[in-house]
Amino acid sequence: MTDTLQIDTLQVAQWRSDVRFDYDRELARGGENLWGWLMRNITRYFHDTMNTILGHESTQWILIAVDVLFVGFVCWLLWKYKPGLFGRSGKMKALDYEVAEDTIYGIDFEAELRKAVTAGSYREAVRLVYLQTLAALSDAHRLEWQPQKTPTQYVREVGRPDFAQLSRHFVRVRYGNFEATQGLLEEMLRLQRSVEEGGGHE
């Protein structure tokens, strides 16, 4: 008697690619890496929601596209919330004075300070108060002003807590882009008077 049974190879191939008939997946999962796990779950998702069977290559391309979108999204978040990483200022308030090399010579501090306050440019006013304080301390021989010195070096040289606080305010506004307000300016003027009247180290 002739055997009339024939294997439907197309049907067998569909069964093999159908995750519902992948009975070995629970046993093989122990050694599965992240990429394999993602591919398996994407294949299952498309099958369950769209009744679509994806081949191995199609799943890989979907994973690559998802990876690219994810990396792009992360870069966009960094660009939006950490603009300094990309060399742009983003939403940070623009400096309301021209950033130039700080000097204590050739400046009419009182006139420039009045001009900055009248214009509401408290950032420039904070800068001027700090430089004016350096000039006064230099004239009193309480520090040696040099253009390459940092505020930290001046703090160590002067050795006063009020001057250290004055310097912190200046650094935060000048280099940290913190907002300068009228209240901060008044605090810096108070600290300036304390430093200038205080004499030597405390």
N, CA and C of each residue as an Amber inpcrd file, in Angstrom:
protein
   606
   0.8460000  -1.1790000   0.0000000   0.0000000   0.0000000   0.0000000
   0.8960000   1.2480000   0.0000000   0.6010000   2.1840000  -0.8600000
   1.4210000   3.3920000  -1.0160000   1.0780000   4.4040000   0.0750000
   2.1460000   4.9840000   0.6550000   1.9560000   6.0020000   1.6950000
   1.5850000   7.3100000   1.0170000   0.3840000   7.8040000   1.3040000
  -0.1130000   9.0220000   0.6310000   0.0910000  10.2740000   1.4780000
   0.6520000  10.1540000   2.6970000   0.8670000  11.3200000   3.5560000
   2.0470000  12.1450000   3.0450000   1.8430000  13.4330000   2.9530000
   2.9160000  14.3390000   2.5340000   3.0520000  15.4800000   3.5490000
   4.2860000  15.8870000   3.7810000   4.5420000  16.9690000   4.7520000
   4.3430000  18.3180000   4.0720000   3.5360000  19.1470000   4.7190000
   3.3300000  20.5170000   4.2340000   4.4690000  21.3770000   4.7920000
   5.5170000  21.5420000   4.0030000   6.7260000  22.2420000   4.4970000
   6.4510000  23.7080000   4.8460000   5.5480000  24.3530000   4.1220000
   5.2070000  25.7400000   4.4170000   4.5550000  25.8620000   5.7920000
   3.6420000  24.9310000   6.0780000   2.9790000  24.9420000   7.3750000
   3.9610000  24.6670000   8.5010000   4.8910000  23.7490000   8.2850000
   5.9050000  23.4320000   9.2920000   6.7830000  24.6570000   9.5640000
   7.1500000  25.3710000   8.4990000   7.9820000  26.5690000   8.6630000
   7.2480000  27.6350000   9.4780000   5.9410000  27.7850000   9.2290000
   5.1540000  28.7490000   9.9980000   5.0880000  28.3510000  11.4690000
   4.9170000  27.0700000  11.7340000   4.8760000  26.6100000  13.1310000
   6.2050000  26.8730000  13.8370000   7.2900000  26.6390000  13.0850000
   8.6030000  26.8360000  13.6970000   8.8700000  28.3010000  14.0490000
   8.3300000  29.2160000  13.2490000   8.5520000  30.6400000  13.5130000
   7.5190000  31.2220000  14.4730000   6.4920000  30.4710000  14.8000000
   5.4410000  30.9320000  15.7080000   5.9000000  30.7120000  17.1470000
   5.9770000  31.8120000  17.9300000   6.4790000  31.7030000  19.3030000
   5.5750000  30.8370000  20.1810000   4.3240000  30.6870000  19.7960000
   3.4260000  29.8430000  20.6080000   3.8350000  28.3850000  20.5920000
   4.5500000  27.9880000  19.5510000   4.9860000  26.6060000  19.4430000
   6.4640000  26.4230000  19.7810000   7.0670000  27.4880000  20.3430000
   8.4780000  27.4100000  20.7220000   8.5730000  26.8490000  22.1370000
   8.4360000  25.5410000  22.2490000   8.3690000  24.9030000  23.5620000
   9.7190000  24.8700000  24.2700000  10.7850000  25.0730000  23.5280000
  12.1100000  25.0110000  24.1510000  12.5570000  26.3510000  24.7380000
  11.7470000  27.4070000  24.5360000  12.2270000  28.7260000  24.9310000
  12.4230000  28.8490000  26.4390000  11.5660000  28.1870000  27.2310000
  11.7220000  28.2620000  28.6790000  13.0080000  27.5860000  29.1350000
  13.3930000  26.4970000  28.4460000  14.6140000  25.7790000  28.8110000
  15.8540000  26.5470000  28.3870000  15.7810000  27.2220000  27.2420000
  16.9670000  27.8890000  26.6890000  17.1690000  29.2840000  27.2600000
  16.2000000  29.7850000  28.0230000  16.2540000  31.1700000  28.4360000
  17.3930000  31.4700000  29.4030000  17.8560000  30.4770000  30.1150000
  18.9120000  30.6970000  31.1000000  20.1610000  31.3110000  30.5160000
  20.5430000  30.9220000  29.2880000  21.7580000  31.4610000  28.6830000
  21.4750000  32.5730000  27.7050000  20.2740000  33.1430000  27.7420000
  19.8700000  34.1540000  26.7680000  20.4530000  35.5130000  27.1430000
  20.9850000  36.2050000  26.1230000  21.5060000  37.5450000  26.3820000
  20.4040000  38.5810000  26.1700000  20.7270000  39.8330000  26.4370000
  19.7320000  40.8960000  26.3470000  19.1960000  41.0510000  24.9210000
  20.0950000  40.9630000  23.9530000  19.6750000  41.1030000  22.5490000
  18.6780000  40.0120000  22.1670000  18.9790000  38.7850000  22.5590000
  18.0680000  37.6730000  22.2610000  16.7380000  37.8310000  22.9540000
  16.7800000  38.3070000  24.2070000  15.5380000  38.5060000  24.9490000
  14.6740000  39.5740000  24.2820000  15.3150000  40.6780000  23.8370000
  14.5700000  41.7340000  23.1610000  13.9630000  41.2320000  21.8540000
  14.7470000  40.4840000  21.0870000  14.2410000  39.9610000  19.8050000
  13.0470000  39.0500000  20.0370000  13.1580000  38.1840000  21.0580000
  12.0630000  37.2400000  21.3360000  10.7970000  37.9880000  21.7320000
  10.9420000  39.0100000  22.5720000   9.7650000  39.7370000  23.0340000
   9.1480000  40.6150000  21.9490000   9.9920000  41.1730000  21.0850000
   9.4460000  41.9520000  19.9670000   8.6790000  41.0440000  19.0200000
   9.2460000  39.8760000  18.7310000   8.5540000  38.9150000  17.8590000
   7.2200000  38.5220000  18.4650000   7.2160000  38.2640000  19.7670000
   5.9720000  37.8690000  20.4320000   4.9570000  39.0060000  20.4080000
   5.4340000  40.2590000  20.6260000   4.5240000  41.4000000  20.6220000
   3.8310000  41.5530000  19.2670000   4.6160000  41.5060000  18.1860000
   4.0200000  41.6560000  16.8540000   3.0550000  40.5110000  16.5570000
   3.3850000  39.3170000  17.0390000   2.5000000  38.1940000  16.7840000
   1.1930000  38.3380000  17.5590000   1.2990000  38.7270000  18.8410000
   0.1070000  38.8170000  19.6820000  -0.7880000  39.9880000  19.3250000
  -0.2060000  41.1430000  18.9470000  -1.0260000  42.3320000  18.6930000
  -1.4560000  42.4720000  17.2370000  -0.6200000  42.0160000  16.3070000
  -0.9320000  42.2110000  14.8890000  -1.0660000  40.9000000  14.1200000
  -0.9120000  39.7940000  14.8500000  -0.9800000  38.4810000  14.2010000
  -0.0060000  38.4000000  13.0300000   1.1790000  38.9920000  13.2460000
   2.2240000  39.0250000  12.2200000   3.4250000  38.2440000  12.7020000
   3.9600000  37.4340000  11.8080000   5.1410000  36.6510000  12.1400000
   6.3530000  37.3460000  11.5360000   7.2730000  37.7630000  12.3960000
   8.4700000  38.4450000  11.9280000   9.6250000  37.4680000  11.8030000
  10.3940000  37.6480000  10.7430000  11.5940000  36.8510000  10.5890000
  12.7140000  37.4060000  11.4610000  13.7840000  36.6660000  11.5880000
  14.9030000  37.0560000  12.4310000  15.4920000  38.4010000  11.9760000
  15.6470000  38.5700000  10.6630000  16.2500000  39.8020000  10.1300000
  15.3580000  41.0100000  10.3780000  14.0400000  40.8320000  10.1970000
  13.1100000  41.9470000  10.4380000  13.1540000  42.3880000  11.8910000
  13.2080000  41.4300000  12.7940000  13.2780000  41.7550000  14.2270000
  14.5530000  42.5200000  14.5460000  15.6630000  42.1220000  13.9220000
  16.9210000  42.8320000  14.1600000  16.8310000  44.2890000  13.7250000
  16.2250000  44.5150000  12.5550000  16.1150000  45.8870000  12.0630000
  15.2190000  46.7200000  12.9700000  14.1620000  46.1150000  13.4940000
  13.2950000  46.8430000  14.4280000  14.0730000  47.2130000  15.6820000
  14.8690000  46.2750000  16.1730000  15.6790000  46.5460000  17.3650000
  16.6830000  47.6640000  17.1150000  17.3100000  47.6510000  15.9600000
  18.2800000  48.6980000  15.6160000  17.5850000  50.0570000  15.5700000
  16.3870000  50.0990000  14.9550000  15.6350000  51.3550000  14.8760000
  15.2590000  51.8480000  16.2660000  14.8310000  50.9370000  17.1390000
  14.4770000  51.3170000  18.5110000  15.7070000  51.8480000  19.2450000
  16.8590000  51.1950000  19.0470000  18.1050000  51.6490000  19.6850000
  18.4700000  53.0560000  19.2330000  18.3640000  53.2940000  17.9290000
  18.7030000  54.6180000  17.3870000  17.7630000  55.6760000  17.9620000
  16.4690000  55.3520000  18.0310000  15.5030000  56.3000000  18.5890000
  15.7930000  56.5780000  20.0590000  16.1520000  55.5390000  20.7940000
  16.4460000  55.7050000  22.2180000  17.6780000  56.5930000  22.4230000
  18.7440000  56.3150000  21.6750000  19.9630000  57.1210000  21.7870000
  19.6750000  58.5690000  21.3900000  18.8800000  58.7360000  20.3290000
  18.5180000  60.0870000  19.9060000  17.7240000  60.8230000  20.9730000
  16.8100000  60.1010000  21.6440000  16.0040000  60.7000000  22.7020000
  16.8830000  61.1250000  23.8770000  17.8280000  60.2640000  24.2590000
  18.7430000  60.5940000  25.3570000  19.5850000  61.8190000  24.9980000
  20.0880000  61.8680000  23.7520000  20.8800000  63.0240000  23.3080000
  20.0400000  64.2980000  23.3370000  18.7640000  64.1800000  22.9260000
  17.8780000  65.3460000  22.9420000  17.6730000  65.8420000  24.3670000
  17.4750000  64.9130000  25.3200000  17.3050000  65.3080000  26.7210000
  18.5450000  66.0270000  27.2410000  19.7250000  65.4880000  26.9050000
  20.9640000  66.1310000  27.3370000  21.1060000  67.5150000  26.7090000
  20.7730000  67.6080000  25.4250000  20.8610000  68.8850000  24.7050000
  19.9320000  69.9230000  25.3220000  18.7440000  69.4560000  25.7610000
  17.7360000  70.3710000  26.3040000  18.0530000  70.7980000  27.7350000
  18.4650000  69.8120000  28.5690000  18.6260000  70.1000000  29.9920000
  20.0760000  70.2630000  30.4440000  21.0340000  69.8380000  29.6300000
  22.4520000  70.0310000  29.9400000  23.1390000  70.6520000  28.7270000
  22.7230000  71.8550000  28.3340000  23.2320000  72.4420000  27.0850000
  24.7250000  72.6990000  27.0920000  25.3100000  72.8410000  28.2820000
  26.7390000  73.1000000  28.3460000  27.5700000  71.9890000  27.7370000
  27.0410000  70.7550000  27.7010000  27.7630000  69.6320000  27.1090000
  27.9170000  69.7890000  25.6040000  27.0620000  70.6100000  24.9990000
  27.0780000  70.7800000  23.5470000  27.5780000  72.1650000  23.1450000
  28.1330000  72.8980000  24.1100000  28.7120000  74.1960000  23.7930000
  27.6920000  75.2610000  23.4800000  26.4800000  75.1110000  24.0270000
  25.4670000  76.1460000  23.8160000  24.9020000  76.5490000  25.1640000
  24.3090000  77.7080000  25.2150000  23.8250000  78.2230000  26.4890000
  22.4030000  77.8150000  26.7900000  21.6680000  77.3100000  25.7900000
  20.3180000  76.8240000  26.0140000  19.4250000  77.8890000  26.6020000
  18.6930000  77.5190000  27.6780000  17.7540000  78.4390000  28.2840000
  18.3890000  79.3070000  29.3540000  19.6830000  79.1370000  29.5700000
  20.3170000  79.9410000  30.5930000  20.2680000  81.4100000  30.1810000
  20.0850000  82.2420000  31.1530000  19.9860000  83.6710000  30.8740000
  21.2930000  84.1890000  30.3010000  21.1670000  84.9500000  29.2470000
  22.3690000  85.4840000  28.5960000  23.0590000  86.4680000  29.5270000
  24.3570000  86.5060000  29.4280000  25.1050000  87.4490000  30.2380000
  24.7330000  88.8650000  29.8300000  24.4750000  89.7210000  30.8160000
  24.1010000  91.0860000  30.4800000  25.3010000  92.0210000  30.5550000
  26.4740000  91.4900000  30.4430000  27.6650000  92.3170000  30.2960000
  28.6540000  91.5620000  29.4320000  29.5500000  92.3030000  28.8360000
  30.5530000  91.6720000  27.9850000  31.6330000  91.0330000  28.8550000
  31.8720000  89.7420000  28.6180000  32.8890000  89.0470000  29.4040000
  34.2580000  89.4590000  28.8760000  34.9580000  90.2220000  29.6660000
  36.2930000  90.6840000  29.2940000  37.2440000  90.3000000  30.4060000
  38.5120000  90.4760000  30.1620000  39.4920000  90.1580000  31.1920000
  39.3140000  91.1320000  32.3520000  39.1910000  90.5700000  33.5580000
  38.9840000  91.4140000  34.7300000  40.2720000  92.1470000  35.0870000
  40.1370000  93.4230000  35.3960000  41.2840000  94.2240000  35.8250000
  40.8160000  95.2160000  36.8700000  41.7350000  95.6760000  37.6940000
  41.3850000  96.6710000  38.7080000  41.9260000  98.0510000  38.3480000
  42.5650000  98.1550000  37.2020000  43.1980000  99.4210000  36.8190000
  42.3690000 100.1450000  35.7550000  42.3900000 101.4690000  35.8270000
  41.7560000 102.2930000  34.8010000  40.2430000 102.2440000  34.8240000
  39.6530000 101.9220000  35.9760000  38.1940000 101.8310000  36.0680000
  37.7040000 102.8080000  37.1250000  36.7240000 103.6260000  36.7420000
  36.0420000 104.4840000  37.7200000  34.9120000 103.6460000  38.3180000
  35.2270000 102.9340000  39.3990000  34.2820000 101.9610000  39.9420000
  32.9500000 102.5830000  40.3520000  33.0120000 103.7480000  40.9970000
  31.7650000 104.3700000  41.4620000  30.8560000 104.7170000  40.2860000
  31.4400000 105.3060000  39.2470000  30.6350000 105.6930000  38.0770000
  30.0920000 104.4620000  37.3530000  30.9580000 103.4760000  37.1590000
  30.5230000 102.2610000  36.4580000  29.4750000 101.4970000  37.2580000
  29.6230000 101.5090000  38.5720000  28.6540000 100.8210000  39.4290000
  27.2910000 101.5080000  39.3580000  27.2870000 102.8400000  39.4060000
  26.0220000 103.5740000  39.2750000  25.3590000 103.2810000  37.9360000
  26.1760000 103.2580000  36.8910000  25.6430000 102.9880000  35.5490000
  25.0210000 101.5920000  35.4800000  25.6930000 100.5840000  36.0620000
  25.1830000  99.2080000  36.0290000  23.8890000  99.0800000  36.8160000
  23.8260000  99.7170000  37.9940000  22.6160000  99.6400000  38.8240000
  21.4540000 100.3460000  38.1320000  21.7170000 101.5060000  37.5320000
  20.6680000 102.2470000  36.8130000  20.1020000 101.4080000  35.6670000
  20.9840000 100.6610000  34.9970000  20.5440000  99.8140000  33.8780000
  19.9400000  98.4890000  34.3550000  19.9770000  98.2530000  35.6650000
  19.4520000  96.9820000  36.1900000  20.3510000  95.8050000  35.8840000
  21.6130000  96.0830000  35.5730000  22.5660000  95.0280000  35.2350000
  23.2910000  94.6070000  36.5050000  22.6170000  93.8090000  37.3300000
  23.1760000  93.4240000  38.6260000  24.3500000  92.4540000  38.4770000
  24.3750000  91.7250000  37.4090000  25.5120000  90.8270000  37.1720000
  26.8040000  91.6360000  37.0030000  26.7190000  92.7010000  36.2230000
  27.8800000  93.5750000  36.0450000  28.2090000  94.2930000  37.3460000
  27.1710000  94.6690000  38.0880000  27.3950000  95.3610000  39.3580000
  28.1270000  94.4580000  40.3520000  27.7500000  93.1960000  40.4040000
  28.4270000  92.2390000  41.2880000  29.8970000  92.1240000  40.9160000
  30.1560000  92.0300000  39.6300000  31.5440000  91.9480000  39.1520000
  32.3400000  93.1780000  39.5730000  31.7360000  94.3570000  39.4160000
  32.4260000  95.6020000  39.7420000  32.7110000  95.7140000  41.2400000
  31.7580000  95.2910000  42.0660000  31.9700000  95.3520000  43.5210000
  33.1430000  94.4710000  43.9130000  33.2200000  93.2830000  43.3160000
  34.3180000  92.3830000  43.6580000  35.6670000  92.9780000  43.2330000
  35.7210000  93.5020000  41.9940000  36.9740000  94.0960000  41.5140000
  37.3440000  95.3410000  42.3120000  36.3290000  96.1200000  42.7040000
  36.5780000  97.3030000  43.5270000  37.1790000  96.8990000  44.8800000
  36.6830000  95.7810000  45.4260000  37.2160000  95.2860000  46.6950000
  38.6690000  94.8460000  46.5310000  38.9600000  94.1580000  45.4330000
  40.3450000  93.7560000  45.1680000  41.2480000  94.9750000  45.0550000
  40.7460000  96.0070000  44.3710000  41.5480000  97.2280000  44.1960000
  41.8470000  97.8730000  45.5480000  40.8260000  97.9410000  46.4100000
  41.0190000  98.5540000  47.7310000  42.0030000  97.7420000  48.5690000
  41.9010000  96.4270000  48.5230000  42.8170000  95.5800000  49.2870000
  44.2380000  95.6620000  48.7320000  44.3320000  95.8020000  47.4090000
  45.6530000  95.9490000  46.8010000  46.2930000  97.2750000  47.2120000
  45.5030000  98.3430000  47.2100000  46.0150000  99.6550000  47.6100000
  46.4480000  99.6570000  49.0760000  45.7410000  98.8340000  49.8820000
  46.0750000  98.7590000  51.3100000  47.1680000  97.7380000  51.5730000
  47.7230000  97.1700000  50.5260000  48.7880000  96.1580000  50.6260000
  48.3480000  94.9250000  51.4200000  47.0700000  94.6010000  51.2980000
  46.5490000  93.4100000  51.9780000  46.4870000  92.2140000  51.0320000
  46.7030000  92.4740000  49.7760000  46.8760000  91.4000000  48.7870000
  47.6990000  91.9370000  47.6360000  48.2860000  91.0180000  46.8930000
  49.0430000  91.4010000  45.6920000  48.2360000  91.0000000  44.4720000
  47.6630000  92.0060000  43.7990000  46.8060000  91.6990000  42.6580000
  47.6410000  91.3000000  41.4520000  47.2350000  90.2090000  40.8040000
  47.8410000  89.7630000  39.5510000  46.7230000  89.2210000  38.6630000
  46.7530000  89.5290000  37.3650000  45.6410000  89.1260000  36.4890000
  45.4310000  87.6200000  36.4080000  46.4770000  86.8370000  36.6270000
  46.3350000  85.3900000  36.4830000  45.8760000  84.6990000  37.7700000
  45.7700000  85.4510000  38.8560000  45.3530000  84.8450000  40.1230000
  43.8580000  84.5180000  40.1030000  43.5060000  83.4960000  40.8600000
  42.1060000  83.0770000  40.9600000  41.5050000  83.6310000  42.2490000
  40.1660000  83.7100000  42.3160000  39.5290000  84.1390000  43.5670000
  39.9430000  83.2870000  44.7670000  40.1570000  81.9960000  44.5550000
  40.5770000  81.1240000  45.6500000  41.9280000  81.5430000  46.2040000
  42.8290000  81.9490000  45.3230000  44.1450000  82.4110000  45.7830000
  44.0170000  83.6860000  46.6050000  43.1330000  84.5850000  46.1790000
  42.9180000  85.8180000  46.9430000  42.3070000  85.5170000  48.3100000
  41.3840000  84.5500000  48.3480000  40.7580000  84.1750000  49.6240000
  41.8230000  83.6990000  50.6120000  42.7400000  82.8570000  50.1360000
  43.8180000  82.3740000  51.0150000  44.7300000  83.5300000  51.4440000
  44.9570000  84.4380000  50.5330000  45.8660000  85.5570000  50.8180000
  45.2680000  86.5180000  51.8410000  43.9770000  86.8040000  51.7080000
  43.3280000  87.7530000  52.6120000  42.9920000  87.0760000  53.9400000
  42.4980000  85.8550000  53.8830000  42.2560000  85.0800000  55.0920000
  41.1210000  85.5690000  55.9650000  40.0560000  86.0910000  55.3570000
  38.8980000  86.5590000  56.1260000  37.6310000  85.8520000  55.6280000
  36.7610000  85.4270000  56.5660000  35.5250000  84.7580000  56.1460000
  34.5850000  85.6600000  55.3500000  34.5530000  86.9590000  55.6880000
  33.6650000  87.8500000  54.9370000  34.1540000  87.9980000  53.4880000
  35.4610000  88.0610000  53.2990000  35.9960000  88.1280000  51.9330000
  35.7710000  86.8020000  51.1950000  35.8670000  85.6990000  51.9120000
  35.6050000  84.3840000  51.2970000  34.1610000  84.3150000  50.8010000
  33.2240000  84.8370000  51.6050000  31.8070000  84.8410000  51.1970000
  31.5930000  85.7700000  50.0030000  32.2240000  86.9180000  50.0380000
  32.1470000  87.8610000  48.9130000  32.6420000  87.1900000  47.6300000
  33.7540000  86.4720000  47.7380000  34.3390000  85.7940000  46.5780000
  33.4250000  84.6920000  46.0650000  32.7800000  83.9620000  46.9850000
  31.8520000  82.8940000  46.5580000  30.7000000  83.4700000  45.7490000
  30.1510000  84.5860000  46.2190000  29.0580000  85.2320000  45.4660000
  29.5350000  85.6180000  44.0640000  30.7090000  86.2100000  44.0070000
  31.2480000  86.6320000  42.7110000  31.4350000  85.4480000  41.7620000
  32.0470000  84.3720000  42.2550000  32.3220000  83.2050000  41.4150000
  31.0240000  82.5780000  40.9230000  30.0290000  82.4770000  41.7850000
  28.7530000  81.8680000  41.3810000  28.0850000  82.6660000  40.2700000
  28.1440000  83.9900000  40.3820000  27.5090000  84.8340000  39.3650000
  28.3630000  84.9050000  38.1050000  29.6570000  85.0930000  38.2700000
  30.5500000  85.3220000  37.1230000  30.7480000  84.0660000  36.2870000
  30.9270000  82.9280000  36.9610000  31.2570000  81.7070000  36.2330000
  30.1700000  80.6280000  36.3140000  29.3170000  80.6880000  37.3100000
  28.2770000  79.6730000  37.4630000  26.9420000  80.0690000  36.8710000
  26.8580000  81.2840000  36.3240000  25.6470000  81.7900000  35.6930000
  24.4640000  81.8530000  36.6580000  24.7430000  82.0500000  37.9660000
  23.6690000  82.2520000  38.9230000  23.0850000  83.6500000  38.7220000
  21.8170000  83.7950000  39.0430000  21.1510000  85.0760000  38.8320000
  21.6540000  86.1030000  39.8390000  21.9560000  87.2720000  39.3490000
  22.3540000  88.3800000  40.2170000  21.1340000  89.2560000  40.4650000
  20.8640000  89.5500000  41.7150000  19.6950000  90.3470000  42.0850000
  20.1360000  91.5700000  42.8800000  19.1800000  92.4670000  43.1170000
  19.4720000  93.6410000  43.9330000  19.8360000  93.2170000  45.3550000
  19.1570000  92.2040000  45.8620000  19.4560000  91.7090000  47.2080000
  20.8780000  91.1720000  47.3160000  21.3210000  90.4500000  46.2900000
  22.6860000  89.9280000  46.3030000  23.6960000  91.0650000  46.2400000
  23.4090000  92.0630000  45.4220000  24.3070000  93.2140000  45.3280000
  24.4340000  93.9160000  46.6780000  23.3050000  94.0970000  47.3670000
  23.3330000  94.7420000  48.6790000  24.1500000  93.9190000  49.6750000
  24.0230000  92.5900000  49.6100000  24.8060000  91.7200000  50.4780000
  26.2980000  91.8490000  50.1720000  26.6360000  91.9380000  48.8940000
  28.0470000  92.0860000  48.5230000  28.6020000  93.4320000  48.9740000
  27.8090000  94.4820000  48.9060000  28.2630000  95.7960000  49.3810000
  28.4810000  95.7690000  50.8930000  27.6120000  95.0500000  51.6170000
  27.7810000  94.9110000  53.0660000  29.0830000  94.1680000  53.3770000
  29.3220000  93.0770000  52.6380000  30.5530000  92.3000000  52.8360000
  31.7830000  93.1280000  52.4640000  31.6460000  93.9180000  51.4170000
  32.7550000  94.7740000  50.9990000  33.1470000  95.7390000  52.1240000
  32.1400000  96.3780000  52.7440000  32.4230000  97.3040000  53.8470000
  33.0970000  96.5820000  55.0140000  32.5990000  95.3650000  55.2900000
  33.1670000  94.5820000  56.3800000  34.6340000  94.2410000  56.1110000
  34.9310000  93.8580000  54.8630000  36.3130000  93.5030000  54.5040000
  37.2150000  94.7260000  54.6000000  36.7780000  95.8500000  54.0470000
  37.6210000  97.0390000  54.0060000  37.8420000  97.6430000  55.3970000
  36.8680000  97.4870000  56.2800000  36.9890000  98.0450000  57.6190000
  37.6750000  97.0850000  58.5920000  37.8090000  95.8220000  58.1610000
  38.2520000  94.7830000  59.0870000  39.7310000  94.7110000  59.3320000
  40.5220000  95.3390000  58.5210000  41.9660000  95.2780000  58.7360000
  42.5350000  93.9250000  58.3350000  43.3540000  93.3470000  59.1880000
  44.0940000  92.1300000  58.8520000  43.2630000  90.8840000  58.9460000
  43.9310000  89.7260000  59.1150000  43.2940000  88.4150000  59.1500000
  42.3940000  88.2810000  60.3590000  41.3140000  87.4770000  60.1620000
  40.4330000  87.1480000  61.2850000  40.6300000  85.7110000  61.6630000
